[in-house]
């Protein structure tokens, strides 16, 4: 473990909490020191839930370490059962409590609480949040799911959505509607909204849909082996992936795939003149493996972007992402250090970032538009409106989410480029708005240099090369999201030719050179 101002994943007990919070009738007893209750804020503040997670903490303190911390856990477990009367209890330890080796699972199993008690062994110092969620749900399914008679009609289980997931709530709704069009009903959705009793009847479905491999694949593989239920491998994010998903469901069930593409808004824009502005945009992707893989396909095949780099933070998906990167002809970045990600973005100088909340911050610092495609996210990515990522409506939402930063970036560039025009600059002269006529900005400066541009964060890349005032002014006409790259290319061009100064002519010569 290491200290950091940002982490893509919390410790594995936060993953267990995501499962517990998503379910009903399940309670989590967590052996943890005072202070580890910070995790409550993730759900009540970021996800805007109307109640705190169903978690009871032992909250031992430093003075308790010399006494009987095991007895503290037993007391907390008994009080949680008596107060909440859950259908089942999961028990585990936080990373700090793991060091004192009290064995919460063993203690809870001997207490005779009258409900299933499921012990969790989550290696806090080797694994992280997504593993914690996947392993927790797997253990719940392994302990509670049993072979039962199949439903008369073809049904499926939706597996993987959790609390704090990126648009999981709306993905469930969209996917349920897609399946209903094929005549397939949902037997159980889990863990999101499920009870322990629902878990017991998972076996009644004919097959499983693995919505998010990060949090549901282990359970799907167990049910395939023990309950004879196949599961889908395609995640239906994007138009092409949604078609492939329905085709896969058709192959599993023998039912005809149906899709109402009249709801799809992407084709009309793709056929418009405006869409040419997006073609060939250089994008960098980073997030969890599933959302990065699906987003890369959308970016290249459906939006006409050029994928210049991609990566993920969850090492469980590293092999898949590295294989995908080879197909796209780029180098995969697998790291949980946001500084590595920022350095790679600076090196590649993309025109757009598709990432997490952290990449949004990085994009702001570098002046690059960013659209969020993956958790971890902030409160603004848990909208009150219907905003799925999966299915047809998900494709519409993704299209809007990705296009808007680029379109707004163009608008911002135009406003910036014409900032001296009387229509855009209050001090540039008289206008039909009746603004007072004053001297244009920079008129009092005999050099004619423009005032510092607050959005130009590219800065001088080579202190040995001097930019002449006219070249600096011309550089500021370059769109802000590629200005840094233009500056670096020009300085490299000048250095290779031994030029000590960069003029307007040098700038355009460099542009022509790198455009070949």
C-alpha atoms as one frame of an Amber mdcrd trajectory, in Angstrom:
protein
   0.000   0.000   0.000   1.071   3.614  -0.473  -0.189   7.056   0.343  -1.700
   9.009  -2.525  -3.950  11.993  -3.076  -6.027   9.845  -5.416  -6.707   6.146
  -5.813  -8.653   4.449  -8.576  -9.727   1.606  -6.283 -10.235   1.380  -2.547
  -9.273  -1.643  -0.443 -11.246  -4.869  -0.994 -13.573  -4.316   1.971 -14.978
  -1.292   0.072 -15.830  -3.697  -2.750 -17.633  -5.916  -0.242 -19.499  -2.855
   0.952 -20.600  -2.094  -2.613 -22.239  -5.522  -2.774 -23.845  -5.234   0.666
 -25.176  -1.760  -0.082 -26.635  -2.904  -3.396 -28.556  -5.768  -1.793 -31.525
  -5.863   0.571 -31.817  -8.011   3.684 -28.039  -8.465   3.880 -25.845  -6.986
   6.600 -22.070  -6.552   6.693 -20.232  -6.747  10.012 -16.800  -5.229   9.474
 -13.998  -5.617  11.993 -12.335  -2.228  11.621 -10.705   0.523  13.711 -12.317
   3.845  14.412 -11.842   5.966  11.294 -12.560   3.327   8.674 -16.189   4.453
   8.620 -15.129   7.020   5.998 -16.487   4.578   3.420 -20.056   5.605   4.304
 -19.424   8.928   2.572 -18.839   7.194  -0.754 -22.460   6.078  -0.877 -24.376
   8.825   0.921 -22.545  11.717  -0.737 -21.301  10.510  -4.133 -24.130   8.129
  -5.044 -26.658  10.287  -3.161 -28.328   7.368  -1.420 -31.091   8.147   1.047
 -29.703   5.778   3.687 -26.307   4.701   4.898 -24.791   1.346   3.915 -25.954
  -1.735   5.905 -22.629  -2.018   7.712 -21.837  -2.393  11.401 -18.290  -1.520
  12.434 -16.547  -2.783  15.544 -14.590   0.513  15.633 -11.904  -0.630  18.036
  -9.410   1.976  19.197  -5.714   1.896  20.076  -6.433   1.209  23.753  -8.457
  -1.871  22.775  -5.495  -3.582  21.134  -4.131  -4.704  24.480  -7.511  -6.167
  25.484  -9.970  -8.556  23.821 -10.748  -7.211  20.321 -12.301 -10.555  19.447
 -14.989  -9.984  22.050 -15.670  -6.549  20.536 -16.375  -8.229  17.218 -18.730
 -10.812  18.757 -20.669  -8.070  20.530 -20.997  -6.019  17.353 -22.129  -9.082
  15.400 -24.798 -10.016  17.940 -26.114  -6.450  18.214 -26.294  -6.101  14.417
 -28.351  -9.291  14.158 -30.747  -8.252  16.908 -31.191  -4.727  15.572 -31.478
  -5.305  11.806 -32.809  -8.894  11.615 -31.129  -9.560   8.238 -31.702 -12.658
   6.101 -27.938 -13.212   5.959 -24.750 -11.686   7.325 -21.339 -11.281   5.714
 -18.355 -10.709   7.986 -14.841  -9.536   7.306 -11.984  -7.276   8.331 -10.585
  -4.019   7.017  -6.933  -3.753   6.047  -5.965  -2.498   9.524  -7.968  -5.130
  11.399  -6.495  -7.856   9.198  -3.158  -7.322  10.957  -4.457  -8.414  14.363
  -5.702 -11.762  12.960  -8.919 -12.123  14.964 -10.608 -14.387  12.336 -14.060
 -12.701  12.153 -15.471 -15.470   9.956 -14.560 -18.255  12.353 -15.937 -16.373
  15.342 -19.236 -15.488  13.661 -19.882 -19.059  12.481 -19.725 -20.334  16.091
 -22.210 -17.790  17.452 -25.404 -19.536  16.271 -27.120 -16.391  15.010 -29.881
 -18.273  13.194 -29.139 -16.860   9.718 -26.479 -17.772   7.148 -23.135 -16.213
   8.081 -20.764 -15.851   5.138 -17.081 -15.233   5.975 -14.996 -13.114   3.631
 -11.268 -13.511   3.238 -10.152 -10.480   1.275  -6.367  -9.967   1.128  -6.221
  -6.242   1.757  -2.560  -5.829   0.915  -2.582  -7.802  -2.331  -5.958  -7.050
  -3.940  -8.320  -4.118  -4.317 -11.922  -2.948  -4.575 -13.128  -4.670  -7.749
 -11.692  -7.972  -6.594 -13.404  -7.438  -3.235 -16.787  -6.962  -4.914 -16.298
  -9.940  -7.241 -15.138 -12.257  -4.459 -17.859 -11.136  -2.034 -20.660 -11.760
  -4.501 -19.120 -15.078  -5.487 -19.086 -16.210  -1.839 -22.703 -15.113  -1.365
 -23.773 -17.075  -4.449 -21.694 -20.105  -3.464 -23.274 -20.228  -0.009 -26.898
 -19.462  -0.943 -27.606 -20.502  -4.549 -28.893 -24.063  -5.012 -30.087 -26.141
  -7.982 -33.813 -25.530  -8.505 -36.308 -26.249 -11.249 -36.028 -24.000 -14.298
 -38.789 -21.484 -15.034 -41.370 -22.492 -17.631 -40.539 -19.493 -19.825 -37.021
 -18.585 -20.856 -35.518 -16.340 -18.173 -32.105 -14.981 -17.307 -30.254 -13.443
 -14.380 -28.548 -10.063 -14.651 -25.239 -10.457 -12.819 -22.740  -7.863 -11.671
 -24.365  -4.445 -10.993 -23.426  -2.992  -7.606 -23.702   0.200  -5.619 -21.254
   2.917  -6.707 -21.166   1.384 -10.196 -21.032   3.612 -13.261 -24.667   3.959
 -14.444 -25.515   0.429 -13.230 -29.050   1.392 -12.191 -29.974   2.617 -15.673
 -28.122  -0.194 -17.460 -30.399  -2.654 -15.658 -33.503  -0.876 -16.969 -32.186
  -0.666 -20.543 -31.061  -4.288 -20.634 -34.358  -5.526 -19.164 -36.223  -3.719
 -21.952 -33.974  -5.190 -24.674 -34.559  -8.701 -23.360 -38.310  -8.189 -23.055
 -38.400  -7.341 -26.781 -37.024 -10.836 -27.386 -39.557 -12.392 -25.002 -37.001
 -13.083 -22.261 -37.825 -12.158 -18.673 -35.366 -11.374 -15.899 -35.471 -13.931
 -13.101 -33.126 -12.147 -10.677 -30.899  -9.092 -10.909 -28.016  -9.366  -8.461
 -26.452  -8.062  -6.407 -28.265  -4.776  -7.199 -31.701  -4.919  -5.564 -31.538
  -8.626  -4.677 -32.211 -10.273  -1.300 -30.578 -13.449   0.015 -33.851 -15.221
  -0.876 -33.445 -14.041  -4.466 -29.915 -15.445  -4.540 -31.345 -18.834  -3.547
 -33.470 -18.896  -6.724 -30.759 -17.872  -9.190 -30.708 -21.464 -10.446 -34.238
 -21.139 -11.868 -32.979 -19.040 -14.813 -31.885 -20.626 -18.081 -28.749 -18.506
 -18.446 -26.865 -15.572 -16.931 -25.907 -12.213 -18.364 -22.547 -11.030 -17.051
 -23.061  -7.285 -17.181 -19.752  -6.328 -15.599 -16.969  -8.941 -15.510 -15.091
  -6.959 -12.817 -17.808  -7.673 -10.264 -19.746 -10.670 -11.603 -17.554 -13.047
 -13.573 -16.495 -15.287 -10.665 -20.133 -15.928  -9.734 -21.082 -16.547 -13.381
 -18.323 -19.106 -13.797 -19.397 -20.907 -10.607 -23.046 -21.018 -11.730 -22.016
 -22.300 -15.151 -20.104 -25.128 -13.495 -22.447 -25.957 -10.604 -25.902 -24.959
 -11.904 -25.448 -25.606 -15.622 -26.133 -22.011 -16.644 -24.172 -20.553 -19.585
 -23.375 -16.853 -19.425 -22.845 -14.120 -21.997 -19.374 -12.809 -22.789 -20.302
  -9.678 -24.790 -20.937  -6.468 -22.841 -23.612  -4.503 -24.779 -22.066  -1.033
 -24.674 -22.160   0.584 -28.116 -24.234  -0.148 -31.221 -22.033  -2.940 -32.568
 -21.633  -4.587 -29.174 -25.390  -4.441 -28.544 -26.057  -6.227 -31.831 -23.394
  -8.839 -30.992 -24.880  -9.277 -27.512 -28.388  -9.941 -28.827 -26.942 -12.364
 -31.364 -25.157 -14.185 -28.521 -28.376 -14.346 -26.481 -30.153 -15.728 -29.548
 -27.522 -18.471 -29.895 -27.896 -19.429 -26.212 -31.701 -19.452 -26.159 -32.689
 -20.182 -29.762 -34.946 -17.119 -29.698 -34.964 -14.522 -32.472 -32.849 -11.433
 -31.764 -34.863  -8.216 -31.987 -33.711  -4.631 -31.716 -35.612  -1.393 -32.234
 -33.026   0.761 -33.976 -35.535   3.539 -34.627 -34.495   4.827 -31.191 -30.884
   5.153 -32.363 -29.787   8.772 -32.934 -26.199   8.173 -34.094 -26.712   7.464
 -37.838 -28.266  10.821 -38.741 -25.310  12.706 -37.266 -22.778  10.376 -38.856
 -24.263  11.245 -42.273 -24.151  14.994 -41.636 -21.492  17.488 -42.666 -20.896
  18.377 -39.000 -19.665  14.863 -38.265 -16.554  15.460 -40.349 -15.301  17.654
 -37.521 -15.046  14.543 -35.334 -13.435  12.195 -37.843  -9.889  11.253 -36.981
  -9.862  12.854 -33.532  -7.003  11.370 -31.489  -8.321   9.886 -28.239  -6.759
   8.294 -25.158  -8.793   5.869 -23.013  -8.309   4.845 -19.386 -10.560   3.249
 -16.758 -11.735  -0.214 -15.765 -11.015  -2.901 -18.342 -14.618  -3.519 -19.423
 -15.523   0.094 -20.123 -12.197   0.837 -21.819 -12.550  -2.170 -24.143 -16.105
  -1.257 -25.156 -15.267   2.442 -25.478 -12.285   1.704 -27.737 -14.537  -0.143
 -30.166 -17.062   2.695 -30.165 -14.331   5.298 -30.640 -12.743   3.603 -33.632
 -15.655   1.858 -35.370 -18.646   4.063 -34.565 -17.246   7.563 -34.046 -14.313
   7.485 -36.479 -11.748   8.468 -33.840  -8.127   7.368 -33.784  -7.219   5.485
 -30.595  -3.690   6.621 -29.718  -3.486   4.981 -26.301  -5.471   2.962 -23.785
  -5.089   1.343 -20.403  -6.759   0.173 -17.211  -6.175   0.381 -13.469  -7.572
  -3.024 -12.432  -4.848  -5.613 -12.938  -7.378  -8.454 -13.170  -8.192  -7.104
 -16.649  -4.582  -6.417 -17.664  -4.198  -9.400 -19.993  -7.349  -8.520 -21.909
  -6.334  -4.863 -22.237  -2.818  -5.719 -23.418  -4.248  -8.019 -26.076  -6.692
  -5.327 -27.165  -3.941  -2.710 -27.330  -2.006  -4.870 -29.803  -5.070  -5.014
 -32.047  -5.208  -1.206 -32.005  -1.459  -0.867 -32.591  -0.786   0.957 -29.312
   1.021   0.267 -26.055  -1.229  -0.689 -23.114  -0.855   1.262 -19.870  -1.704
  -0.864 -16.809  -1.218   1.158 -13.638  -3.036   2.428 -10.567  -0.855   5.561
 -10.360  -2.587   8.606 -11.809   0.781  10.318 -12.286   1.752   7.610 -14.783
  -1.518   8.236 -16.614  -0.960  11.989 -16.683   2.577  11.534 -18.038   1.289
   9.256 -20.810  -1.423  11.743 -21.762   1.150  14.542 -21.934   3.399  12.388
 -24.107   0.629  11.377 -26.534  -1.038  14.829 -26.612  -4.499  13.478 -27.601
  -7.334  15.729 -28.651  -9.733  14.036 -26.240  -9.575  11.844 -23.138 -12.096
   9.126 -22.280 -11.502   8.183 -18.668 -12.480   8.382 -15.011 -13.009  11.319
 -12.678  -9.226  11.528 -12.303  -8.692  11.890 -16.041 -11.255  14.695 -15.979
  -8.987  16.526 -13.528  -5.936  15.744 -15.665  -7.743  17.036 -18.747  -8.531
  20.314 -16.993  -4.879  20.794 -16.092  -3.713  20.019 -19.621  -6.517  21.810
 -21.462  -7.807  18.625 -23.111 -11.550  17.794 -23.306 -12.525  14.717 -21.295
 -15.631  12.535 -21.135 -16.089  10.127 -18.225 -16.639   6.496 -19.262 -15.769
   4.547 -16.109 -15.772   4.530 -12.318 -14.400   5.961 -10.107 -16.668   8.944
 -10.645 -17.991  11.983  -8.825 -21.560  12.922  -7.861 -22.198  14.530 -11.270
 -21.920  11.094 -12.880 -24.886   9.803 -10.854 -27.537  11.878 -12.644 -31.172
  11.894 -11.621 -32.186  11.465 -15.269 -32.184   8.177 -17.162 -28.662   7.879
 -18.516 -27.582   4.278 -19.291 -24.423   3.131 -21.076 -25.818  -0.160 -22.395
 -28.183  -0.811 -25.283 -29.667   1.614 -27.798 -30.339   4.441 -25.383 -26.882
   3.890 -23.932 -25.412   4.472 -27.406 -27.343   7.753 -27.616 -26.096   8.837
 -24.189 -22.491   7.945 -25.060 -22.710   9.857 -28.320 -23.905  13.004 -26.532
 -21.363  12.615 -23.735 -18.421  12.282 -26.100 -19.436  14.831 -28.732 -20.294
  17.679 -26.384 -16.769  18.206 -24.961 -15.386  18.416 -28.502 -18.112  20.745
 -29.758 -17.832  22.940 -26.675 -14.067  22.888 -27.113 -14.479  24.244 -30.644
 -16.839  26.946 -29.412 -14.421  27.917 -26.672 -11.611  28.097 -29.213 -13.647
  30.362 -31.520 -14.535  32.686 -28.646 -10.882  32.784 -27.690  -9.673  33.322
 -31.254 -11.986  36.301 -31.791 -11.555  37.734 -28.313 -10.435  41.114 -29.721
 -13.533  41.469 -31.892 -16.109  43.922 -30.513 -18.711  41.139 -30.453 -16.645
  39.109 -27.984 -14.464  41.606 -26.128 -16.025  44.324 -23.970 -12.950  46.553
 -24.196 -12.167  46.107 -27.899 -14.399  48.941 -29.136 -17.990  49.987 -29.669
 -20.592  47.365 -30.474 -24.334  47.134 -30.919 -24.493  46.273 -27.193 -23.462
  49.834 -26.465 -20.141  49.006 -24.832 -17.842  51.912 -24.127 -15.128  52.314
 -26.791 -11.653  51.965 -25.328  -8.241  51.036 -26.623  -7.909  47.424 -27.766
  -6.196  44.969 -25.454  -2.459  45.183 -25.825  -2.572  48.618 -27.569  -0.503
  50.199 -24.833   2.230  47.623 -25.225   4.770  48.766 -27.843   5.739  45.157
 -28.505   2.184  44.354 -29.547   2.281  41.212 -27.375  -1.043  39.809 -26.241
  -1.858  39.461 -22.529  -1.199  36.033 -21.015  -3.698  33.428 -22.092  -5.189
  31.804 -18.947  -6.094  28.690 -20.912  -2.695  28.209 -22.540  -1.055  25.863
 -20.046   1.328  24.362 -22.548   4.154  26.714 -21.561   7.561  26.907 -23.197
   8.902  23.433 -23.794  12.429  24.516 -24.802  14.030  27.411 -22.940  16.845
  27.650 -25.533  14.444  28.577 -28.354  12.928  32.076 -28.293   9.423  32.691
 -29.607   9.034  36.017 -31.362   5.941  38.045 -30.499   4.260  37.548 -33.882
   4.788  33.766 -33.672   3.364  33.691 -30.132   0.273  35.529 -31.358  -0.155
  33.108 -34.244   0.295  30.103 -31.935  -2.602  31.323 -29.809  -4.861  30.944
 -32.825  -4.260  27.200 -32.740  -7.106  25.373 -30.895  -6.231  25.096 -27.209
  -6.575  21.322 -27.162  -3.752  20.835 -29.707  -1.736  23.960 -28.903   0.716
  22.116 -26.674   1.515  19.643 -29.427   1.939  22.448 -31.979   4.372  24.213
 -29.656   6.423  21.073 -29.062   6.557  20.176 -32.760   7.653  23.679 -33.725
  10.381  23.799 -31.081  11.634  20.370 -32.148  11.647  21.557 -35.772  13.609
  24.699 -34.846  16.111  22.790 -32.702  16.825  20.265 -35.463  17.694  23.162
 -37.788  19.734  25.091 -35.263  17.316  28.045 -35.140  17.552  30.220 -32.033
  14.288  32.087 -32.735  10.844  31.034 -33.921   9.029  33.345 -36.309   5.656
  32.988 -38.003   7.429  31.509 -41.006   9.091  28.897 -38.768   5.726  28.000
 -37.265   4.154  27.363 -40.661   7.208  25.528 -41.974   6.991  23.202 -38.976
   3.284  22.696 -39.582   3.937  21.725 -43.200   6.777  19.426 -42.169   4.740
  17.442 -39.644   1.680  17.320 -41.907   3.520  15.221 -44.509
